Amino acid sequence: MSSFEYNQAPLRVVFGSGTLAKVPAELHRLKVSKPLILCTPEQTFQAEKIEEVVKSGEGITPAGVFPKATMHTPGHITDEALEFLKSSGADSLVSIGGGSTTGLGKALAVRTGLPHLSVPTTYAGSEMTPILGETVGGEKRTRSDPKILPTAVIYDVDLTMTLPSGLSATSGVNAIAHSVEGLYAQNGNPIMSLMALEGIRSLAASLPTVVATPSDVHTRSQALYGAWLCGAVLGNVGMALHHKLCHTLGGSFNLPHAETHTIVLPHALAYNAPAIPEVMHKLADALPGSDGDAIHGLNILLTKLKVKRGLKEFGMKEEDVDKAAEIATRNPYWNPRDIEKDKIREVIRRCWAGEEARADL
């Protein structure tokens, strides 16, 4: 076995059904009493639910709700939230929602040092990582710092029951992408590979049922479990081409996060396939119906989930392909296969057009 390093992040996780009621106990554990609640404009009803739960805790008074969390964590929103936080006298943060809200919570926590309790409602996995992506000046930049990692996470399966089928699908594939890159990460290790494959299996098996029968509690639980594992993988290993492309496309062209990950994943994997034969074999085993071909397995899964496959369906223009290729190759992340600009351009073009992935580059 090759040598490796493994670090265990100090993160507390509470998983189950009805666990939202444990928010006051977790705040007491953190020894805080005045949390600022964060959400997107579309999720104020969930923030209000959290607010009521928090009020039920002895000696805890919410500092208010900041309902403007936005996709890709734009700098001006973080600045506004920071001013709101300072004026509220908050001593902690509670974020409820998907990656947008979690990202804002991370941005505020790393700037203030306040404890951050994350309550995810999607399968994005951001709550398990010390990684923060922020958009400033039209470009999304990422950084990693242990202080970015939320202090604790409460997974409540009940909160995912109303997640629309389409968003469940793309959010779940977004999570799978975290583990796929974890399998060939430069700083990967056997522990993360075990978690990655288990997370992929759980999501690939459960997502088609989640989409077909959204009210199935068992498969919702299986999907959330898989997402937790995939998020933990991303939080412990580095990123490569897939995430670089998604950060470029999302931050520079304002494309939706989960949908972009869903579209890019099979194409980025196809590009890297020649350099990672052992990973491709393991991944194929984790994907139902793959017939030994991981790319085929992903194509089958995306077909079952009935997701959109082209970035042009989300507003990206064909003339943006060249600009995206330029940005994506300017400061590339480490990748198992050398980055060749003309071939990366073709990967992006296929993502834009919505073609099925194929390993011919």
PDB file of N, CA and C in Angstrom, residues 89-143:
ATOM      1  N   GLY A  89     -25.756  41.945  17.154  1.00  0.00           N
ATOM      2  CA  GLY A  89     -25.162  41.443  18.389  1.00  0.00           C
ATOM      3  C   GLY A  89     -25.126  39.927  18.466  1.00  0.00           C
ATOM      4  N   ALA A  90     -25.210  39.262  17.337  1.00  0.00           N
ATOM      5  CA  ALA A  90     -25.229  37.797  17.312  1.00  0.00           C
ATOM      6  C   ALA A  90     -23.916  37.217  17.822  1.00  0.00           C
ATOM      7  N   ASP A  91     -24.026  36.061  18.503  1.00  0.00           N
ATOM      8  CA  ASP A  91     -22.826  35.378  18.993  1.00  0.00           C
ATOM      9  C   ASP A  91     -22.604  34.038  18.294  1.00  0.00           C
ATOM     10  N   SER A  92     -23.421  33.774  17.254  1.00  0.00           N
ATOM     11  CA  SER A  92     -23.302  32.513  16.533  1.00  0.00           C
ATOM     12  C   SER A  92     -24.120  32.598  15.254  1.00  0.00           C
ATOM     13  N   LEU A  93     -23.955  31.573  14.398  1.00  0.00           N
ATOM     14  CA  LEU A  93     -24.652  31.524  13.116  1.00  0.00           C
ATOM     15  C   LEU A  93     -25.368  30.188  12.961  1.00  0.00           C
ATOM     16  N   VAL A  94     -26.598  30.246  12.433  1.00  0.00           N
ATOM     17  CA  VAL A  94     -27.327  29.033  12.065  1.00  0.00           C
ATOM     18  C   VAL A  94     -27.759  29.198  10.619  1.00  0.00           C
ATOM     19  N   SER A  95     -27.233  28.359   9.730  1.00  0.00           N
ATOM     20  CA  SER A  95     -27.621  28.434   8.322  1.00  0.00           C
ATOM     21  C   SER A  95     -28.565  27.276   8.003  1.00  0.00           C
ATOM     22  N   ILE A  96     -29.642  27.572   7.285  1.00  0.00           N
ATOM     23  CA  ILE A  96     -30.548  26.517   6.860  1.00  0.00           C
ATOM     24  C   ILE A  96     -30.787  26.665   5.358  1.00  0.00           C
ATOM     25  N   GLY A  97     -30.519  25.598   4.617  1.00  0.00           N
ATOM     26  CA  GLY A  97     -30.680  25.645   3.171  1.00  0.00           C
ATOM     27  C   GLY A  97     -29.644  24.784   2.480  1.00  0.00           C
ATOM     28  N   GLY A  98     -29.353  25.126   1.219  1.00  0.00           N
ATOM     29  CA  GLY A  98     -28.378  24.397   0.430  1.00  0.00           C
ATOM     30  C   GLY A  98     -27.023  25.075   0.445  1.00  0.00           C
ATOM     31  N   GLY A  99     -26.272  24.877  -0.633  1.00  0.00           N
ATOM     32  CA  GLY A  99     -24.914  25.386  -0.695  1.00  0.00           C
ATOM     33  C   GLY A  99     -24.813  26.894  -0.614  1.00  0.00           C
ATOM     34  N   SER A 100     -25.821  27.615  -1.125  1.00  0.00           N
ATOM     35  CA  SER A 100     -25.770  29.078  -1.088  1.00  0.00           C
ATOM     36  C   SER A 100     -25.781  29.606   0.344  1.00  0.00           C
ATOM     37  N   THR A 101     -26.685  29.060   1.158  1.00  0.00           N
ATOM     38  CA  THR A 101     -26.797  29.505   2.542  1.00  0.00           C
ATOM     39  C   THR A 101     -25.607  29.036   3.373  1.00  0.00           C
ATOM     40  N   THR A 102     -25.211  27.787   3.152  1.00  0.00           N
ATOM     41  CA  THR A 102     -24.039  27.268   3.869  1.00  0.00           C
ATOM     42  C   THR A 102     -22.808  28.096   3.532  1.00  0.00           C
ATOM     43  N   GLY A 103     -22.677  28.468   2.251  1.00  0.00           N
ATOM     44  CA  GLY A 103     -21.540  29.276   1.830  1.00  0.00           C
ATOM     45  C   GLY A 103     -21.500  30.622   2.531  1.00  0.00           C
ATOM     46  N   LEU A 104     -22.662  31.252   2.679  1.00  0.00           N
ATOM     47  CA  LEU A 104     -22.704  32.533   3.381  1.00  0.00           C
ATOM     48  C   LEU A 104     -22.323  32.347   4.846  1.00  0.00           C
ATOM     49  N   GLY A 105     -22.824  31.269   5.453  1.00  0.00           N
ATOM     50  CA  GLY A 105     -22.461  30.989   6.841  1.00  0.00           C
ATOM     51  C   GLY A 105     -20.963  30.808   7.002  1.00  0.00           C
ATOM     52  N   LYS A 106     -20.347  30.109   6.059  1.00  0.00           N
ATOM     53  CA  LYS A 106     -18.895  29.920   6.093  1.00  0.00           C
ATOM     54  C   LYS A 106     -18.157  31.256   5.950  1.00  0.00           C
ATOM     55  N   ALA A 107     -18.626  32.070   4.999  1.00  0.00           N
ATOM     56  CA  ALA A 107     -17.975  33.356   4.746  1.00  0.00           C
ATOM     57  C   ALA A 107     -18.011  34.246   5.988  1.00  0.00           C
ATOM     58  N   LEU A 108     -19.139  34.213   6.693  1.00  0.00           N
ATOM     59  CA  LEU A 108     -19.264  35.027   7.903  1.00  0.00           C
ATOM     60  C   LEU A 108     -18.449  34.431   9.053  1.00  0.00           C
ATOM     61  N   ALA A 109     -18.465  33.107   9.164  1.00  0.00           N
ATOM     62  CA  ALA A 109     -17.747  32.451  10.263  1.00  0.00           C
ATOM     63  C   ALA A 109     -16.246  32.681  10.160  1.00  0.00           C
ATOM     64  N   VAL A 110     -15.701  32.581   8.956  1.00  0.00           N
ATOM     65  CA  VAL A 110     -14.257  32.741   8.812  1.00  0.00           C
ATOM     66  C   VAL A 110     -13.830  34.195   9.028  1.00  0.00           C
ATOM     67  N   ARG A 111     -14.750  35.131   8.822  1.00  0.00           N
ATOM     68  CA  ARG A 111     -14.442  36.545   9.036  1.00  0.00           C
ATOM     69  C   ARG A 111     -14.594  36.964  10.494  1.00  0.00           C
ATOM     70  N   THR A 112     -15.444  36.266  11.237  1.00  0.00           N
ATOM     71  CA  THR A 112     -15.763  36.694  12.600  1.00  0.00           C
ATOM     72  C   THR A 112     -15.286  35.735  13.687  1.00  0.00           C
ATOM     73  N   GLY A 113     -15.060  34.485  13.306  1.00  0.00           N
ATOM     74  CA  GLY A 113     -14.684  33.488  14.302  1.00  0.00           C
ATOM     75  C   GLY A 113     -15.863  32.932  15.076  1.00  0.00           C
ATOM     76  N   LEU A 114     -17.098  33.293  14.686  1.00  0.00           N
ATOM     77  CA  LEU A 114     -18.283  32.803  15.386  1.00  0.00           C
ATOM     78  C   LEU A 114     -18.555  31.339  15.039  1.00  0.00           C
ATOM     79  N   PRO A 115     -19.086  30.556  15.997  1.00  0.00           N
ATOM     80  CA  PRO A 115     -19.459  29.173  15.692  1.00  0.00           C
ATOM     81  C   PRO A 115     -20.614  29.132  14.698  1.00  0.00           C
ATOM     82  N   HIS A 116     -20.608  28.126  13.850  1.00  0.00           N
ATOM     83  CA  HIS A 116     -21.580  28.017  12.756  1.00  0.00           C
ATOM     84  C   HIS A 116     -22.238  26.649  12.815  1.00  0.00           C
ATOM     85  N   LEU A 117     -23.549  26.644  13.075  1.00  0.00           N
ATOM     86  CA  LEU A 117     -24.346  25.419  13.049  1.00  0.00           C
ATOM     87  C   LEU A 117     -25.066  25.358  11.709  1.00  0.00           C
ATOM     88  N   SER A 118     -24.766  24.348  10.918  1.00  0.00           N
ATOM     89  CA  SER A 118     -25.340  24.216   9.573  1.00  0.00           C
ATOM     90  C   SER A 118     -26.480  23.194   9.576  1.00  0.00           C
ATOM     91  N   VAL A 119     -27.598  23.582   8.952  1.00  0.00           N
ATOM     92  CA  VAL A 119     -28.746  22.677   8.810  1.00  0.00           C
ATOM     93  C   VAL A 119     -29.048  22.551   7.320  1.00  0.00           C
ATOM     94  N   PRO A 120     -28.472  21.544   6.634  1.00  0.00           N
ATOM     95  CA  PRO A 120     -28.656  21.422   5.188  1.00  0.00           C
ATOM     96  C   PRO A 120     -30.043  20.906   4.812  1.00  0.00           C
ATOM     97  N   THR A 121     -30.540  21.380   3.676  1.00  0.00           N
ATOM     98  CA  THR A 121     -31.825  20.910   3.162  1.00  0.00           C
ATOM     99  C   THR A 121     -31.683  20.291   1.776  1.00  0.00           C
ATOM    100  N   THR A 122     -30.453  20.222   1.272  1.00  0.00           N
ATOM    101  CA  THR A 122     -30.187  19.590  -0.031  1.00  0.00           C
ATOM    102  C   THR A 122     -29.047  18.586   0.155  1.00  0.00           C
ATOM    103  N   TYR A 123     -28.565  18.042  -0.956  1.00  0.00           N
ATOM    104  CA  TYR A 123     -27.498  17.047  -0.914  1.00  0.00           C
ATOM    105  C   TYR A 123     -26.148  17.640  -1.326  1.00  0.00           C
ATOM    106  N   ALA A 124     -26.024  18.958  -1.303  1.00  0.00           N
ATOM    107  CA  ALA A 124     -24.841  19.633  -1.845  1.00  0.00           C
ATOM    108  C   ALA A 124     -23.538  19.251  -1.147  1.00  0.00           C
ATOM    109  N   GLY A 125     -23.567  19.075   0.169  1.00  0.00           N
ATOM    110  CA  GLY A 125     -22.387  18.629   0.897  1.00  0.00           C
ATOM    111  C   GLY A 125     -21.449  19.724   1.367  1.00  0.00           C
ATOM    112  N   SER A 126     -21.756  20.976   1.067  1.00  0.00           N
ATOM    113  CA  SER A 126     -20.863  22.079   1.451  1.00  0.00           C
ATOM    114  C   SER A 126     -20.635  22.135   2.955  1.00  0.00           C
ATOM    115  N   GLU A 127     -21.626  21.683   3.710  1.00  0.00           N
ATOM    116  CA  GLU A 127     -21.540  21.741   5.166  1.00  0.00           C
ATOM    117  C   GLU A 127     -20.417  20.868   5.744  1.00  0.00           C
ATOM    118  N   MET A 128     -19.893  19.945   4.926  1.00  0.00           N
ATOM    119  CA  MET A 128     -18.858  19.035   5.409  1.00  0.00           C
ATOM    120  C   MET A 128     -17.452  19.443   4.991  1.00  0.00           C
ATOM    121  N   THR A 129     -17.313  20.614   4.393  1.00  0.00           N
ATOM    122  CA  THR A 129     -16.002  20.994   3.866  1.00  0.00           C
ATOM    123  C   THR A 129     -15.467  22.298   4.464  1.00  0.00           C
ATOM    124  N   PRO A 130     -14.135  22.416   4.541  1.00  0.00           N
ATOM    125  CA  PRO A 130     -13.509  23.672   4.957  1.00  0.00           C
ATOM    126  C   PRO A 130     -13.191  24.544   3.747  1.00  0.00           C
ATOM    127  N   ILE A 131     -13.998  24.402   2.698  1.00  0.00           N
ATOM    128  CA  ILE A 131     -13.758  25.093   1.431  1.00  0.00           C
ATOM    129  C   ILE A 131     -14.817  26.176   1.236  1.00  0.00           C
ATOM    130  N   LEU A 132     -14.390  27.340   0.815  1.00  0.00           N
ATOM    131  CA  LEU A 132     -15.302  28.448   0.559  1.00  0.00           C
ATOM    132  C   LEU A 132     -15.042  29.001  -0.836  1.00  0.00           C
ATOM    133  N   GLY A 133     -16.083  29.044  -1.646  1.00  0.00           N
ATOM    134  CA  GLY A 133     -15.997  29.657  -2.967  1.00  0.00           C
ATOM    135  C   GLY A 133     -16.746  30.975  -2.962  1.00  0.00           C
ATOM    136  N   GLU A 134     -16.065  32.068  -3.295  1.00  0.00           N
ATOM    137  CA  GLU A 134     -16.679  33.391  -3.293  1.00  0.00           C
ATOM    138  C   GLU A 134     -16.485  34.052  -4.653  1.00  0.00           C
ATOM    139  N   THR A 135     -17.500  34.782  -5.092  1.00  0.00           N
ATOM    140  CA  THR A 135     -17.435  35.440  -6.394  1.00  0.00           C
ATOM    141  C   THR A 135     -17.212  36.940  -6.209  1.00  0.00           C
ATOM    142  N   VAL A 136     -16.112  37.398  -6.766  1.00  0.00           N
ATOM    143  CA  VAL A 136     -15.761  38.826  -6.719  1.00  0.00           C
ATOM    144  C   VAL A 136     -15.264  39.233  -8.097  1.00  0.00           C
ATOM    145  N   GLY A 137     -15.802  40.326  -8.625  1.00  0.00           N
ATOM    146  CA  GLY A 137     -15.359  40.805  -9.926  1.00  0.00           C
ATOM    147  C   GLY A 137     -15.629  39.847 -11.061  1.00  0.00           C
ATOM    148  N   GLY A 138     -16.694  39.064 -10.934  1.00  0.00           N
ATOM    149  CA  GLY A 138     -17.077  38.172 -12.022  1.00  0.00           C
ATOM    150  C   GLY A 138     -16.334  36.849 -12.070  1.00  0.00           C
ATOM    151  N   GLU A 139     -15.454  36.588 -11.085  1.00  0.00           N
ATOM    152  CA  GLU A 139     -14.748  35.313 -11.044  1.00  0.00           C
ATOM    153  C   GLU A 139     -14.920  34.678  -9.672  1.00  0.00           C
ATOM    154  N   LYS A 140     -15.120  33.347  -9.677  1.00  0.00           N
ATOM    155  CA  LYS A 140     -15.273  32.620  -8.426  1.00  0.00           C
ATOM    156  C   LYS A 140     -13.917  32.075  -7.993  1.00  0.00           C
ATOM    157  N   ARG A 141     -13.544  32.394  -6.769  1.00  0.00           N
ATOM    158  CA  ARG A 141     -12.269  31.942  -6.234  1.00  0.00           C
ATOM    159  C   ARG A 141     -12.523  31.109  -4.982  1.00  0.00           C
ATOM    160  N   THR A 142     -11.738  30.069  -4.816  1.00  0.00           N
ATOM    161  CA  THR A 142     -11.922  29.192  -3.668  1.00  0.00           C
ATOM    162  C   THR A 142     -10.715  29.261  -2.744  1.00  0.00           C
ATOM    163  N   ARG A 143     -10.981  28.981  -1.485  1.00  0.00           N
ATOM    164  CA  ARG A 143      -9.900  28.860  -0.509  1.00  0.00           C
ATOM    165  C   ARG A 143     -10.306  27.822   0.524  1.00  0.00           C
TER     166      ARG A 143
END
